[in-house]
Coordinates of C-alpha atoms in Angstrom, one line a residue:
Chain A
X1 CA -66.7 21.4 36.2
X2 CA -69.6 22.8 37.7
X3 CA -71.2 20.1 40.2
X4 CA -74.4 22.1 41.7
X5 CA -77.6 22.5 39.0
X6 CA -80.1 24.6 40.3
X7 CA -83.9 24.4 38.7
X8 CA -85.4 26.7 38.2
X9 CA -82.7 28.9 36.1
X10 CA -85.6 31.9 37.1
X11 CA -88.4 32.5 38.9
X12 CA -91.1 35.3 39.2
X13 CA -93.4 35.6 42.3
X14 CA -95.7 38.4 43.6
X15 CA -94.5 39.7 46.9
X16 CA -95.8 37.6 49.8
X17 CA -95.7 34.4 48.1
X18 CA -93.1 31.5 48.6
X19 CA -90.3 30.8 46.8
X20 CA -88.6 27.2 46.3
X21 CA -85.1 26.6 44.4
X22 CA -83.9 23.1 44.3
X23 CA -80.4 22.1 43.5
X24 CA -78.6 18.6 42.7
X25 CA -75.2 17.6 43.3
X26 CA -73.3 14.9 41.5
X27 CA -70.8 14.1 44.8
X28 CA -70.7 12.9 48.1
X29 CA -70.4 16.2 50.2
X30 CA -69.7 17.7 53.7
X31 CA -71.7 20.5 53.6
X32 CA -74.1 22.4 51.3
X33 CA -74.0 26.4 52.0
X34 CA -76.3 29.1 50.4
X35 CA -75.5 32.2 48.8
X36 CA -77.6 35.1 47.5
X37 CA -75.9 37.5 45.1
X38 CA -77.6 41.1 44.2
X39 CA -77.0 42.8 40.7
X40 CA -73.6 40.9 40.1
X41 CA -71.9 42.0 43.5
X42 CA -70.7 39.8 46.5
X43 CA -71.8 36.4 47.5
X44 CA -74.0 36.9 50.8
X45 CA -74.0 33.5 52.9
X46 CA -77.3 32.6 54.1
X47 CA -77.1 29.0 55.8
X48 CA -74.6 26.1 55.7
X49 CA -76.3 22.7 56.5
X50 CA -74.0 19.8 57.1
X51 CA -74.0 16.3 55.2
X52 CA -75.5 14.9 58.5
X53 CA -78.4 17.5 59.1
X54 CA -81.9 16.9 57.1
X55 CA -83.3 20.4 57.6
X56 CA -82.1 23.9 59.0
X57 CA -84.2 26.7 59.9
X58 CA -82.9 30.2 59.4
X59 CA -85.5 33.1 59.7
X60 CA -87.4 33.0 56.6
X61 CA -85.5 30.6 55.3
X62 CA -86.0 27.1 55.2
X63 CA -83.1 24.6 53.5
X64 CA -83.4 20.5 54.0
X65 CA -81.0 18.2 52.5
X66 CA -81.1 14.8 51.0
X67 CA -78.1 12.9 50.5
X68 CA -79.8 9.8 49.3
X69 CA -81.1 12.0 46.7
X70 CA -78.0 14.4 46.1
X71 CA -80.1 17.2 46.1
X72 CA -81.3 20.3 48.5
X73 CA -83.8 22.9 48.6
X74 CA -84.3 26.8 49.6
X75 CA -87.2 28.5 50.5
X76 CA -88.2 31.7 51.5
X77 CA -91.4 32.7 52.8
X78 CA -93.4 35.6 52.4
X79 CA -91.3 37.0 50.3
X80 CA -90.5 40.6 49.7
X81 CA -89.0 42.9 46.9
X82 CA -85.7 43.0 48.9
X83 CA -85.4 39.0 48.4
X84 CA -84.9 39.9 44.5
X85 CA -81.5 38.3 43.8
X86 CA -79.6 35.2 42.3
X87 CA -79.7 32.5 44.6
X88 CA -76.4 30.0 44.5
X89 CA -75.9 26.7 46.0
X90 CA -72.5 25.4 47.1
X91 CA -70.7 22.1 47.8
X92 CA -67.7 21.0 49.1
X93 CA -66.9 17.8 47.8
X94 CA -65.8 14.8 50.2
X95 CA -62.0 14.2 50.0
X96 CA -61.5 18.0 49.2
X97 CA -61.9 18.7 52.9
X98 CA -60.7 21.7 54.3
X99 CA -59.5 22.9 51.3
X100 CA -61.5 25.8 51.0
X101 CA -63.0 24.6 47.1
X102 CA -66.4 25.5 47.2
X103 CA -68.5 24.4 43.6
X104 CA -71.3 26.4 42.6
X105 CA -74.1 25.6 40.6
X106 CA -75.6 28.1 38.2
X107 CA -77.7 29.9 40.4
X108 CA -81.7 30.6 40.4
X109 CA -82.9 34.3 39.3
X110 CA -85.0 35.2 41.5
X111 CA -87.9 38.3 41.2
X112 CA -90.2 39.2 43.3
X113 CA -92.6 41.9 42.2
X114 CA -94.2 44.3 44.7
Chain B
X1 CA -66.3 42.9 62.5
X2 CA -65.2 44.8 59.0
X3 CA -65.9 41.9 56.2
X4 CA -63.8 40.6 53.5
X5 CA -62.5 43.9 51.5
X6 CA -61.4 43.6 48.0
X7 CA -59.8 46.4 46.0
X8 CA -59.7 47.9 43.6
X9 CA -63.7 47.2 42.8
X10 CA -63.3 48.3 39.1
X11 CA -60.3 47.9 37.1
X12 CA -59.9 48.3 32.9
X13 CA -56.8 46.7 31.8
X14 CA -55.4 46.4 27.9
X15 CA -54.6 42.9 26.2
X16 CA -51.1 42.0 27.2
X17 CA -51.3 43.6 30.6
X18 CA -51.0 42.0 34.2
X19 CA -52.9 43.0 36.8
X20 CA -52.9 42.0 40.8
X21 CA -55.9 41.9 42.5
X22 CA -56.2 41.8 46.7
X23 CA -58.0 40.8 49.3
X24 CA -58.1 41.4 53.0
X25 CA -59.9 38.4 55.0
X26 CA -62.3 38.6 58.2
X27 CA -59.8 39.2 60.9
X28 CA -59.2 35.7 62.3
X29 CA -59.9 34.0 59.3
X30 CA -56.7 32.1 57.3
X31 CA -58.1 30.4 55.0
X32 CA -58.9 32.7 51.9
X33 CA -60.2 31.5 48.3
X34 CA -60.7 33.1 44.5
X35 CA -62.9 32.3 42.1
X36 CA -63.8 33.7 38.8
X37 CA -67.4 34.6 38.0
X38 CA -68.9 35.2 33.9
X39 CA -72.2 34.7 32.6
X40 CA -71.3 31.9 30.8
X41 CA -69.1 29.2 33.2
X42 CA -70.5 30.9 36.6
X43 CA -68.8 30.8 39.3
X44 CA -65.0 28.7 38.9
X45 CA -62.9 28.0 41.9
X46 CA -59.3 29.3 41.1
X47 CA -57.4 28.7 44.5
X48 CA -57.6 28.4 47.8
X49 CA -54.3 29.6 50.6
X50 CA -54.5 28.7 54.6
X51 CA -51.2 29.8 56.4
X52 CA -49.5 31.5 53.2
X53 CA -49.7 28.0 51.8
X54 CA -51.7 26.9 48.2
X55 CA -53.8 24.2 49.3
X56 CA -55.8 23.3 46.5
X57 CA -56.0 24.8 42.9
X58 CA -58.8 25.0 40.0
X59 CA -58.4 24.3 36.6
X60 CA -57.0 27.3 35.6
X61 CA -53.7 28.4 33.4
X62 CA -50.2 28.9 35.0
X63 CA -51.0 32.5 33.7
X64 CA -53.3 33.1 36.9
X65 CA -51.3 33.0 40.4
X66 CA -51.6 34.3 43.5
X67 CA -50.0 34.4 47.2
X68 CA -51.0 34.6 51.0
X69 CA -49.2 36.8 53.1
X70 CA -48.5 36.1 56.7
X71 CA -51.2 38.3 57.9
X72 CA -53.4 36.6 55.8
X73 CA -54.0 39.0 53.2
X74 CA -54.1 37.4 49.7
X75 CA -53.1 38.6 46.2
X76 CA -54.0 37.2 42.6
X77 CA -52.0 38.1 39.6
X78 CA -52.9 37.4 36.0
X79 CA -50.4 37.8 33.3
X80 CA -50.5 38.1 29.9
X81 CA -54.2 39.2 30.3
X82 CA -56.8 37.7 27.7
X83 CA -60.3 39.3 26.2
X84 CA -61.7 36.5 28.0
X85 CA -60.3 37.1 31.5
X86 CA -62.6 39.9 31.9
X87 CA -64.8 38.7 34.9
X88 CA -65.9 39.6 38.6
X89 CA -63.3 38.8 40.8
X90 CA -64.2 37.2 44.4
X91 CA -62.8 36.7 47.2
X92 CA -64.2 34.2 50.3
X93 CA -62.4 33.9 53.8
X94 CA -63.6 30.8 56.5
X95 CA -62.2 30.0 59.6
X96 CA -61.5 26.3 57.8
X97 CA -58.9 25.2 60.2
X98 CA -55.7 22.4 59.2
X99 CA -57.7 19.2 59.4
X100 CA -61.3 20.6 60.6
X101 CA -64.4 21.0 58.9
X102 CA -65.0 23.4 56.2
X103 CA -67.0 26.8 57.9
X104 CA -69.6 29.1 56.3
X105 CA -67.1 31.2 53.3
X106 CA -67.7 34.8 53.1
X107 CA -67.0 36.9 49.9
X108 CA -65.9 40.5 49.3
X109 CA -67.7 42.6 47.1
X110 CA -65.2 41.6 44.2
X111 CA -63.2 43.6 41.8
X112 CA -64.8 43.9 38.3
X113 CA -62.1 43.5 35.5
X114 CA -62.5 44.8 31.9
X115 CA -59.9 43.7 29.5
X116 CA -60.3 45.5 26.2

């Protein structure tokens, strides 16, 4: 079964504006990675932040974690048209350790109008 | 560094049919993984192979298998193919190491199966 939800399911912004997705886990995990995915094509990683880190930087985008709370967040800044995409978060669940299972949530639609 | 390659990308099969689908890792990487994406269960985990070995499997029928080779290129097969099986296709290869952390996954563009 799925373990990530993501809220919001979609989101429309004007280009320039921030854009937040959260998602919720129902596990204990190792790490929480990122993905963007354009128009049904591959999964892009963006960042991977580790069960022990609280925040992690990556150009224009800013992920924090929060164990306590089983959830983690994504945001982009200034975004552009080009950031247009389904956003996914991914677990790995404690236990299931280096056995490559990632569980996805259902993803945040995200469009940014020029 | 030439990414994760997946062929074919697009692939009509018939009800009844099998069809094997690959996958060519990072260069390094031995750990490779499936999963099954649809619009209405998302993204599923189907299985994962380090060192030509099955290491973990999703909740999928016996119908869907697959194989690691020792070069690390991977193959899934599904038999017996359904209406439902039609789905995108991905592939993900990490550097996930026997007993080491799990690393950032990166997919392949994925193979887009029709079943009619």
């Amino acid at each position: 079964s799925q373990q990530g939800e993501e809220d919001p399911q979609a989101l429309s912004i004007q280009e320039g504006e921030n854009a937040t997705m959260n998602c919720s886990y129902k596990t204990s995990i190792n790490n929480l990675q990122w993905y963007r995915q354009n128009s049904g094509r591959g999964l892009v990683h963006l960042i991977l932040i580790r069960s022990n880190e609280r925040e992690k930087h990556s150009g224009r985008l800013r992920v924090t974690l929060d164990t306590s709370k089983k959830s983690s967040s994504l945001l982009i800044t200034a975004s552009r048209a080009a950031d247009t995409a389904s956003y996914f978060c991914a677990t790995d669940a404690k236990g299931s350790s280096n056995t490559g299972k990632l569980i996805f949530g259902q993803g945040t639609t995200l469009q940014v109008k020029p | 560094k030439a990414g994760v390659t997946q062929t074919p990308r697009y692939l009509i099969k018939t009800r009844g049919q099998q069809v094997t689908l690959s996958c060519s890792p990072i260069s390094g990487h031995r750990s490779v993984s499936w999963y099954q994406q649809t619009p209405g269960q998302g993204l599923q985990f189907l299985f994962e192979y380090f060192s030509e070995t099955q290491r973990n499997k999703g909740n999928f029928p016996g119908r869907f298998s697959g194989r690691q080779f020792s070069n690390s290129r991977s193959e899934m097969n599904v038999s017996t193919l359904e209406l439902g099986d039609s789905a995108l296709y991905l592939c993900a290869s990490s550097r996930n190491r026997q007993g080491g952390r799990n690393t950032e996954a990166f997919f392949g563009q994925g193979t887009r199966l029709t079943v009619v």
